[in-house]
């Protein structure tokens, strides 16, 4: 069992409109929120990345209302706001994979930029109808990424909230544009918005197109482990539950108009990450050990950002947040989760998934120089 989702009576139950709550981070957040006694209205379009199986534990929970729809649909969003009168909207909905944004950027502009504009604008109209306490306590929280800050060299300090935006991929550019709109709605209209910029997440329910689940699943199937370029790009890894707790804290205590960086303070090269996964699998899944033999260097991603690192001291000092997991504990939990969720994995292996794997990997020559 992952989260123990029991109905906890809260003195003051919040209703939160969560978008993208059937995706990786969104579903973890929904499980955590419902588990802590909040009511969640979950609006998700169910693209290839949305998976209702992630929400199996709360399928018939009275505090979880699932609605299939897009954030760009003003009518649906307006109706949900009017009917459920949430105290907060948390916008996870996005196209989230850099490699897909290279192959097909338009969806990223439509959902991440236009979609965020639409839901923001619908929320503004709703917020203006609120009075008193309801108006004062309403929050719109934009879940963003550290990728908007661009790429760091090896010795530069981590991104701070003041670091200028410098996005390099269609994904990060579309997220950056959305963040600017969120900021503008605070400065222009006084709407109470919050933004979180987070580093790379990992943990249960992550779609296996991203580095960590892709490597785990490929290794389990005895397929090659495709490391882009020299494998020395650095990411700062954060366990997904720690991210969800940070979002809940920012919602509760964050100051409107502010942004908060969220990070794992756990920088690793991609090779280090793959190496740790292989070590754990050699121990837990001895069948195809040693898994390291499956590593294959392949053609690099165009425009590949070299290094991301987050300075999350503002979140720690102002709001008292602290990660619970180290990379060592989080990655072990994650590998164990995938090993014990074989049916979830089987169901993910759709025709669409296979097509994506062909699209992204068939053209990359193996055995490139490391
Ligand atoms: P994901 O791709 O796993 O899930 C995205 C979800 O959004 C899916 O359920 C999908 O069906 C839904 N969706 C897509 N378009 C939609 C639309 N137009 N309307 C409603 N729903 C729609 O993404 P994730 O990894 O869970 O990321 C969630 C958010 O966190 C994104 O905004 C992403 O930019 C941000 N983020 C992710 C990471 C990471 O490491 N995964 C790190 C920092 C920030
Ligand atoms: P990813 O999980 O796609 O996240 P992001 O690009 O948003 O950081 O990739 C993480 C790192 O892993 C990134 O440097 C690219 C690299 N990578 C590989 O080397 N091989 C792969 O097959 C994938 C998907 C990613």
Short mmCIF file of C-alpha atoms and ligand atoms in Angstrom, two decimals:
data_model
loop_
_atom_site.label_atom_id
_atom_site.label_comp_id
_atom_site.label_asym_id
_atom_site.label_seq_id
_atom_site.Cartn_x
_atom_site.Cartn_y
_atom_site.Cartn_z
CA UNK A 1 0.00 0.00 0.00
CA UNK A 2 1.36 3.40 -0.91
CA UNK A 3 -0.66 6.15 0.78
CA UNK A 4 -3.09 5.08 3.42
CA UNK A 5 -6.11 6.98 2.20
CA UNK A 6 -8.50 7.20 5.06
CA UNK A 7 -10.97 9.93 5.64
CA UNK A 8 -9.49 12.15 8.31
CA UNK A 9 -11.91 14.60 9.82
CA UNK A 10 -10.36 18.05 9.47
CA UNK A 11 -11.59 20.99 11.50
CA UNK A 12 -11.83 22.94 8.26
CA UNK A 13 -12.03 20.86 5.13
CA UNK A 14 -10.66 22.60 2.05
CA UNK A 15 -11.97 22.01 -1.45
CA UNK A 16 -9.21 22.13 -4.04
CA UNK A 17 -9.59 22.10 -7.82
CA UNK A 18 -6.60 20.11 -9.05
CA UNK A 19 -5.83 19.98 -12.76
CA UNK A 20 -3.76 17.17 -14.25
CA UNK A 21 -4.54 15.06 -11.20
CA UNK A 22 -4.36 11.78 -13.12
CA UNK A 23 -0.73 12.39 -14.13
CA UNK A 24 2.39 11.55 -12.16
CA UNK A 25 2.76 14.40 -9.66
CA UNK A 26 -0.90 15.38 -9.77
CA UNK A 27 -2.10 11.92 -8.74
CA UNK A 28 0.40 11.79 -5.88
CA UNK A 29 -0.88 15.20 -4.76
CA UNK A 30 -4.53 14.13 -5.02
CA UNK A 31 -3.88 10.99 -2.96
CA UNK A 32 -2.04 13.02 -0.35
CA UNK A 33 -4.74 15.73 -0.19
CA UNK A 34 -7.67 13.34 0.05
CA UNK A 35 -5.69 11.35 2.61
CA UNK A 36 -5.28 14.46 4.73
CA UNK A 37 -8.99 15.20 4.73
CA UNK A 38 -9.40 17.65 1.85
CA UNK A 39 -11.97 17.38 -0.91
CA UNK A 40 -10.48 17.30 -4.42
CA UNK A 41 -12.16 18.13 -7.70
CA UNK A 42 -9.83 16.57 -10.24
CA UNK A 43 -9.96 17.96 -13.79
CA UNK A 44 -7.86 15.98 -16.23
CA UNK A 45 -8.04 15.60 -20.00
CA UNK A 46 -6.59 12.07 -19.82
CA UNK A 47 -3.96 12.48 -22.50
CA UNK A 48 -1.48 9.61 -22.94
CA UNK A 49 0.08 10.73 -19.61
CA UNK A 50 -3.15 10.66 -17.59
CA UNK A 51 -3.97 7.37 -15.93
CA UNK A 52 -7.02 6.71 -13.76
CA UNK A 53 -5.32 3.62 -12.37
CA UNK A 54 -3.12 6.00 -10.35
CA UNK A 55 -6.26 6.95 -8.45
CA UNK A 56 -7.56 3.42 -7.91
CA UNK A 57 -7.37 3.76 -4.11
CA UNK A 58 -9.83 6.66 -4.08
CA UNK A 59 -12.09 5.52 -6.92
CA UNK A 60 -15.22 5.65 -4.78
CA UNK A 61 -14.00 8.05 -2.12
CA UNK A 62 -16.64 10.70 -1.33
CA UNK A 63 -13.99 13.45 -1.28
CA UNK A 64 -12.72 12.80 -4.79
CA UNK A 65 -14.65 14.02 -7.82
CA UNK A 66 -13.05 13.20 -11.16
CA UNK A 67 -14.01 15.21 -14.25
CA UNK A 68 -12.58 14.52 -17.69
CA UNK A 69 -11.87 17.82 -19.43
CA UNK A 70 -9.25 20.36 -20.46
CA UNK A 71 -8.01 23.44 -18.61
CA UNK A 72 -8.56 25.36 -21.84
CA UNK A 73 -12.30 24.72 -21.66
CA UNK A 74 -13.66 27.91 -20.06
CA UNK A 75 -17.17 26.50 -19.71
CA UNK A 76 -16.15 23.37 -17.83
CA UNK A 77 -13.72 25.22 -15.56
CA UNK A 78 -16.27 27.99 -14.92
CA UNK A 79 -18.94 25.45 -14.02
CA UNK A 80 -16.63 23.59 -11.63
CA UNK A 81 -15.65 26.82 -9.89
CA UNK A 82 -19.28 27.90 -9.52
CA UNK A 83 -20.51 24.52 -8.35
CA UNK A 84 -17.77 23.46 -5.95
CA UNK A 85 -16.43 26.88 -4.89
CA UNK A 86 -12.87 25.65 -4.24
CA UNK A 87 -10.59 27.64 -1.98
CA UNK A 88 -7.67 26.89 -4.29
CA UNK A 89 -6.82 25.83 -7.83
CA UNK A 90 -3.59 23.88 -8.29
CA UNK A 91 -2.55 23.71 -11.93
CA UNK A 92 -0.48 20.61 -12.69
CA UNK A 93 -2.01 20.03 -16.14
CA UNK A 94 0.67 20.19 -18.79
CA UNK A 95 2.53 18.47 -21.55
CA UNK A 96 5.63 17.65 -19.53
CA UNK A 97 8.21 15.74 -21.55
CA UNK A 98 11.11 17.64 -23.17
CA UNK A 99 11.75 14.99 -25.85
CA UNK A 100 8.10 15.09 -26.94
CA UNK A 101 8.27 18.88 -27.09
CA UNK A 102 11.16 18.55 -29.56
CA UNK A 103 9.15 16.21 -31.81
CA UNK A 104 5.84 18.12 -31.50
CA UNK A 105 5.95 21.55 -29.83
CA UNK A 106 2.43 22.69 -30.73
CA UNK A 107 0.64 20.67 -28.05
CA UNK A 108 2.97 22.29 -25.51
CA UNK A 109 2.02 25.79 -26.57
CA UNK A 110 -1.68 24.87 -26.60
CA UNK A 111 -1.85 23.27 -23.16
CA UNK A 112 0.98 24.89 -21.23
CA UNK A 113 0.62 28.44 -22.52
CA UNK A 114 -2.88 28.89 -23.95
CA UNK A 115 -4.42 26.41 -21.50
CA UNK A 116 -2.86 28.14 -18.51
CA UNK A 117 -3.99 31.51 -19.82
CA UNK A 118 -7.56 30.24 -20.17
CA UNK A 119 -7.83 28.69 -16.71
CA UNK A 120 -6.15 31.71 -15.15
CA UNK A 121 -8.60 34.03 -16.85
CA UNK A 122 -11.60 31.90 -15.86
CA UNK A 123 -10.32 31.88 -12.28
CA UNK A 124 -9.96 35.67 -12.34
CA UNK A 125 -13.61 36.05 -13.41
CA UNK A 126 -14.67 33.69 -10.63
CA UNK A 127 -12.45 35.34 -8.01
CA UNK A 128 -13.99 38.73 -8.80
CA UNK A 129 -17.41 37.40 -7.84
CA UNK A 130 -16.16 36.31 -4.39
CA UNK A 131 -16.59 38.41 -1.30
CA UNK A 132 -14.91 38.73 2.11
CA UNK A 133 -13.07 35.69 3.45
CA UNK A 134 -13.72 33.62 0.31
CA UNK A 135 -12.06 36.29 -1.83
CA UNK A 136 -9.14 36.80 0.58
CA UNK A 137 -8.31 33.14 0.97
CA UNK A 138 -8.65 32.06 -2.68
CA UNK A 139 -5.36 30.92 -4.29
CA UNK A 140 -4.26 29.94 -7.79
CA UNK A 141 -1.06 27.87 -7.62
CA UNK A 142 0.94 27.30 -10.78
CA UNK A 143 3.14 24.20 -10.68
CA UNK A 144 6.22 25.04 -12.69
CA UNK A 145 9.70 23.75 -13.28
CA UNK A 146 13.34 24.68 -12.72
CA UNK A 147 13.85 24.25 -16.48
CA UNK A 148 12.54 27.79 -17.07
CA UNK A 149 15.84 29.10 -15.65
CA UNK A 150 17.91 27.45 -18.39
CA UNK A 151 21.19 25.60 -17.97
CA UNK A 152 23.98 25.97 -15.39
CA UNK A 153 27.70 25.36 -15.78
CA UNK A 154 29.39 22.99 -13.33
CA UNK A 155 30.42 25.62 -10.79
CA UNK A 156 27.48 28.05 -10.85
CA UNK A 157 25.25 28.27 -7.74
CA UNK A 158 21.74 26.77 -7.89
CA UNK A 159 18.75 28.65 -9.32
CA UNK A 160 17.19 31.17 -6.97
CA UNK A 161 13.75 32.75 -7.28
CA UNK A 162 15.43 35.87 -8.72
CA UNK A 163 17.37 33.97 -11.41
CA UNK A 164 16.30 35.34 -14.82
CA UNK A 165 14.27 33.01 -17.01
CA UNK A 166 16.24 31.54 -19.90
CA UNK A 167 14.31 28.53 -21.25
CA UNK A 168 15.94 26.39 -23.94
CA UNK A 169 13.37 23.76 -25.01
CA UNK A 170 9.84 24.16 -26.36
CA UNK A 171 8.68 22.57 -23.09
CA UNK A 172 10.50 25.02 -20.82
CA UNK A 173 9.64 27.97 -23.07
CA UNK A 174 5.93 27.14 -22.87
CA UNK A 175 6.15 26.77 -19.07
CA UNK A 176 8.07 30.06 -18.83
CA UNK A 177 5.38 31.85 -20.82
CA UNK A 178 2.71 30.45 -18.53
CA UNK A 179 4.63 31.58 -15.43
CA UNK A 180 4.86 35.10 -16.84
CA UNK A 181 1.09 35.17 -17.36
CA UNK A 182 0.52 34.01 -13.78
CA UNK A 183 2.83 36.77 -12.54
CA UNK A 184 1.03 39.32 -14.71
CA UNK A 185 -2.36 38.36 -13.25
CA UNK A 186 -1.04 39.19 -9.79
CA UNK A 187 0.53 42.50 -10.75
CA UNK A 188 -2.22 43.66 -13.09
CA UNK A 189 -5.39 42.32 -11.48
CA UNK A 190 -4.29 41.59 -7.92
CA UNK A 191 -5.26 37.94 -8.27
CA UNK A 192 -3.76 35.88 -5.38
CA UNK A 193 -1.40 33.58 -7.27
CA UNK A 194 1.54 31.44 -6.17
CA UNK A 195 4.17 29.74 -8.31
CA UNK A 196 6.41 26.80 -7.43
CA UNK A 197 9.44 25.93 -9.57
CA UNK A 198 10.53 22.39 -8.91
CA UNK A 199 13.44 20.19 -9.93
CA UNK A 200 13.17 16.68 -11.45
CA UNK A 201 10.69 14.46 -9.61
CA UNK A 202 10.74 10.67 -9.33
CA UNK A 203 8.62 8.11 -7.51
CA UNK A 204 5.47 6.00 -7.94
CA UNK A 205 3.17 6.48 -10.97
CA UNK A 206 5.71 8.24 -13.21
CA UNK A 207 5.06 7.52 -16.88
CA UNK A 208 7.99 5.51 -18.26
CA UNK A 209 9.09 8.05 -20.84
CA UNK A 210 11.14 9.95 -18.22
CA UNK A 211 14.66 8.85 -17.27
CA UNK A 212 14.11 6.92 -14.04
CA UNK A 213 11.05 4.79 -14.85
CA UNK A 214 12.27 4.25 -18.41
CA UNK A 215 15.56 2.84 -17.14
CA UNK A 216 13.85 0.65 -14.52
CA UNK A 217 11.37 -0.81 -17.01
CA UNK A 218 13.93 -1.30 -19.78
CA UNK A 219 16.25 -3.04 -17.34
CA UNK A 220 13.46 -5.33 -16.14
CA UNK A 221 12.76 -6.29 -19.75
CA UNK A 222 16.44 -6.76 -20.59
CA UNK A 223 16.30 -3.87 -23.07
CA UNK A 224 19.14 -1.38 -23.55
CA UNK A 225 19.47 1.60 -21.20
CA UNK A 226 19.80 4.58 -23.57
CA UNK A 227 22.03 7.25 -22.05
CA UNK A 228 22.03 10.49 -24.04
CA UNK A 229 25.40 12.01 -25.01
CA UNK A 230 28.16 11.52 -22.45
CA UNK A 231 25.72 10.82 -19.58
CA UNK A 232 27.20 13.66 -17.54
CA UNK A 233 24.23 16.02 -17.60
CA UNK A 234 23.20 16.84 -14.06
CA UNK A 235 19.70 16.96 -12.59
CA UNK A 236 18.56 17.68 -9.01
CA UNK A 237 16.28 14.80 -7.98
CA UNK A 238 13.31 15.22 -5.65
CA UNK A 239 11.05 12.44 -4.37
CA UNK A 240 7.51 13.20 -5.53
CA UNK A 241 5.89 13.06 -2.08
CA UNK A 242 8.30 15.72 -0.84
CA UNK A 243 7.23 17.91 -3.76
CA UNK A 244 3.55 17.38 -2.93
CA UNK A 245 4.13 18.37 0.68
CA UNK A 246 5.91 21.51 -0.48
CA UNK A 247 2.94 22.47 -2.65
CA UNK A 248 0.51 21.94 0.22
CA UNK A 249 2.68 24.13 2.44
CA UNK A 250 2.97 26.90 -0.16
CA UNK A 251 -0.81 26.80 -0.56
CA UNK A 252 -1.27 27.13 3.18
CA UNK A 253 1.43 29.64 4.05
CA UNK A 254 2.88 31.10 0.86
CA UNK A 255 2.56 34.81 0.23
CA UNK A 256 0.44 35.73 -2.81
CA UNK A 257 2.51 36.90 -5.76
CA UNK A 258 5.59 34.99 -4.57
CA UNK A 259 7.43 32.14 -6.23
CA UNK A 260 9.07 29.29 -4.30
CA UNK A 261 11.81 27.00 -5.61
CA UNK A 262 11.51 23.35 -4.62
CA UNK A 263 14.48 21.00 -4.93
CA UNK A 264 15.91 17.75 -3.70
CA UNK A 265 19.39 19.14 -3.04
CA UNK A 266 20.48 15.93 -4.63
CA UNK A 267 22.44 16.56 -7.80
CA UNK A 268 23.39 13.51 -9.84
CA UNK A 269 24.73 12.91 -13.31
CA UNK A 270 22.49 10.72 -15.45
CA UNK A 271 25.12 8.01 -15.35
CA UNK A 272 25.11 8.06 -11.55
CA UNK A 273 21.32 7.68 -11.57
CA UNK A 274 21.40 4.75 -13.99
CA UNK A 275 24.21 3.17 -12.01
CA UNK A 276 22.25 3.29 -8.74
CA UNK A 277 19.19 1.79 -10.44
CA UNK A 278 21.36 -1.05 -11.81
CA UNK A 279 22.84 -1.72 -8.37
CA UNK A 280 19.40 -1.92 -6.73
CA UNK A 281 18.04 -4.12 -9.50
CA UNK A 282 21.05 -6.45 -9.28
CA UNK A 283 20.05 -6.97 -5.67
CA UNK A 284 16.23 -7.11 -5.99
CA UNK A 285 15.88 -8.62 -9.45
CA UNK A 286 18.85 -10.91 -9.92
CA UNK A 287 17.47 -12.57 -13.07
CA UNK A 288 19.24 -10.30 -15.53
CA UNK A 289 22.15 -9.04 -13.40
CA UNK A 290 24.49 -7.34 -14.00
CA UNK A 291 22.14 -4.67 -15.38
CA UNK A 292 25.03 -2.29 -16.13
CA UNK A 293 25.79 -4.33 -19.24
CA UNK A 294 22.60 -2.94 -20.77
CA UNK A 295 23.87 0.70 -20.77
CA UNK A 296 24.15 2.11 -24.27
CA UNK A 297 25.31 5.62 -25.15
CA UNK A 298 23.01 7.10 -27.77
CA UNK A 299 22.76 10.33 -29.73
CA UNK A 300 22.25 13.35 -27.51
CA UNK A 301 19.04 15.35 -27.16
CA UNK A 302 19.19 18.58 -29.22
CA UNK A 303 19.70 21.64 -27.00
CA UNK A 304 20.26 19.35 -23.99
CA UNK A 305 20.57 21.47 -20.82
CA UNK A 306 23.77 20.55 -19.03
CA UNK A 307 22.91 21.10 -15.42
CA UNK A 308 19.98 22.07 -13.20
CA UNK A 309 20.35 22.83 -9.50
CA UNK A 310 17.90 24.44 -7.12
CA UNK A 311 18.51 26.70 -4.17
CA UNK A 312 15.40 26.06 -2.06
CA UNK A 313 16.50 28.03 1.02
CA UNK A 314 13.55 30.44 0.71
CA UNK A 315 11.03 27.60 1.03
CA UNK A 316 12.97 26.10 3.94
CA UNK A 317 13.54 29.33 5.85
CA UNK A 318 10.22 31.08 5.24
CA UNK A 319 7.83 28.14 5.32
CA UNK A 320 9.80 25.49 7.23
CA UNK A 321 9.78 22.85 4.48
CA UNK A 322 12.22 19.95 4.56
CA UNK A 323 12.66 16.95 2.26
CA UNK A 324 11.96 13.62 3.96
CA UNK A 325 13.75 11.42 1.44
CA UNK A 326 17.38 11.37 0.35
CA UNK A 327 18.10 10.13 -3.16
CA UNK A 328 19.33 6.83 -1.68
CA UNK A 329 16.07 6.15 0.19
CA UNK A 330 13.76 7.56 -2.48
CA UNK A 331 15.26 5.66 -5.40
CA UNK A 332 15.12 2.37 -3.48
CA UNK A 333 11.41 2.94 -2.72
CA UNK A 334 10.83 3.83 -6.36
CA UNK A 335 12.50 0.74 -7.81
CA UNK A 336 10.62 -1.43 -5.29
CA UNK A 337 7.33 0.26 -6.28
CA UNK A 338 7.81 -0.56 -9.97
CA UNK A 339 8.80 -4.13 -9.12
CA UNK A 340 5.59 -4.60 -7.16
CA UNK A 341 3.28 -2.95 -9.72
CA UNK A 342 3.65 -5.24 -12.72
CA UNK A 343 0.00 -4.88 -13.75
CA UNK A 344 0.28 -1.08 -13.79
CA UNK A 345 3.34 -1.47 -16.02
CA UNK A 346 1.56 -3.92 -18.35
CA UNK A 347 -1.34 -1.52 -18.78
CA UNK A 348 1.01 1.36 -19.60
CA UNK A 349 2.53 -0.59 -22.48
CA UNK A 350 -0.03 0.64 -24.99
CA UNK A 351 0.40 0.92 -28.73
CA UNK A 352 0.88 4.67 -28.22
CA UNK A 353 3.76 4.00 -25.83
CA UNK A 354 5.50 1.67 -28.28
CA UNK A 355 5.05 4.25 -31.03
CA UNK A 356 6.67 6.90 -28.83
CA UNK A 357 9.63 4.64 -28.03
CA UNK A 358 10.15 4.09 -31.78
CA UNK A 359 9.82 7.81 -32.51
CA UNK A 360 12.32 8.86 -29.86
CA UNK A 361 14.89 6.07 -29.95
CA UNK A 362 14.91 4.46 -33.42
CA UNK A 363 16.80 7.39 -34.96
CA UNK A 364 19.48 7.58 -32.26
CA UNK A 365 22.62 5.69 -33.23
CA UNK A 366 23.86 3.45 -30.48
CA UNK A 367 27.50 3.39 -29.39
CA UNK A 368 28.06 7.11 -29.82
CA UNK A 369 31.25 8.37 -28.20
CA UNK A 370 30.82 8.62 -24.44
P1 LIG B 1 2.45 14.25 -16.46
O1 LIG B 1 2.79 14.39 -17.91
O2 LIG B 1 2.72 12.96 -15.77
O3 LIG B 1 0.89 14.56 -16.23
C1 LIG B 1 0.24 15.62 -16.86
C2 LIG B 1 -1.26 15.43 -16.62
O4 LIG B 1 -1.94 16.56 -17.21
C3 LIG B 1 -1.82 14.18 -17.29
O5 LIG B 1 -2.69 13.52 -16.40
C4 LIG B 1 -2.60 14.73 -18.47
O6 LIG B 1 -3.70 13.91 -18.86
C5 LIG B 1 -3.05 16.07 -17.96
N1 LIG B 1 -3.31 17.06 -19.02
C6 LIG B 1 -2.55 17.31 -20.13
N2 LIG B 1 -3.11 18.30 -20.84
C7 LIG B 1 -4.23 18.68 -20.17
C8 LIG B 1 -5.22 19.67 -20.39
N3 LIG B 1 -5.17 20.47 -21.46
N4 LIG B 1 -6.21 19.81 -19.50
C9 LIG B 1 -6.29 18.99 -18.40
N5 LIG B 1 -5.39 18.02 -18.16
C10 LIG B 1 -4.37 17.87 -19.03
O7 LIG B 1 3.19 15.46 -15.74
P2 LIG B 1 3.91 15.51 -14.32
O8 LIG B 1 5.27 14.98 -14.44
O9 LIG B 1 2.99 14.96 -13.32
O10 LIG B 1 4.02 17.09 -14.14
C11 LIG B 1 2.96 17.84 -13.54
C12 LIG B 1 3.33 19.30 -13.54
O11 LIG B 1 4.54 19.48 -12.81
C13 LIG B 1 3.57 19.89 -14.92
O12 LIG B 1 3.04 21.18 -14.96
C14 LIG B 1 5.10 19.94 -15.03
O13 LIG B 1 5.50 20.99 -15.88
C15 LIG B 1 5.48 20.19 -13.59
N6 LIG B 1 6.80 19.66 -13.20
C16 LIG B 1 7.13 18.36 -13.43
C17 LIG B 1 8.36 17.88 -13.01
C18 LIG B 1 8.76 16.43 -13.20
O14 LIG B 1 9.89 16.07 -12.88
N7 LIG B 1 7.87 15.57 -13.65
C19 LIG B 1 9.26 18.73 -12.38
C20 LIG B 1 8.89 20.08 -12.17
C21 LIG B 1 7.65 20.52 -12.57
P1 LIG B 2 13.93 13.51 -18.35
O1 LIG B 2 13.50 12.46 -17.40
O2 LIG B 2 13.34 13.51 -19.72
O3 LIG B 2 13.73 14.92 -17.62
P2 LIG B 2 14.22 16.40 -18.06
O4 LIG B 2 14.68 16.38 -19.46
O5 LIG B 2 12.96 17.18 -17.90
O6 LIG B 2 15.30 16.75 -17.09
O7 LIG B 2 15.51 13.41 -18.50
C1 LIG B 2 16.37 13.51 -17.40
C2 LIG B 2 17.78 13.44 -17.92
O8 LIG B 2 18.01 12.13 -18.45
C3 LIG B 2 18.07 14.41 -19.05
O9 LIG B 2 19.41 14.90 -18.92
C4 LIG B 2 17.97 13.56 -20.29
C5 LIG B 2 18.42 12.18 -19.82
N1 LIG B 2 17.82 11.01 -20.51
C6 LIG B 2 18.64 10.02 -21.05
O10 LIG B 2 19.89 10.08 -20.96
N2 LIG B 2 18.05 8.95 -21.67
C7 LIG B 2 16.70 8.83 -21.81
O11 LIG B 2 16.22 7.85 -22.41
C8 LIG B 2 15.87 9.87 -21.23
C9 LIG B 2 14.37 9.79 -21.34
C10 LIG B 2 16.48 10.93 -20.59
#
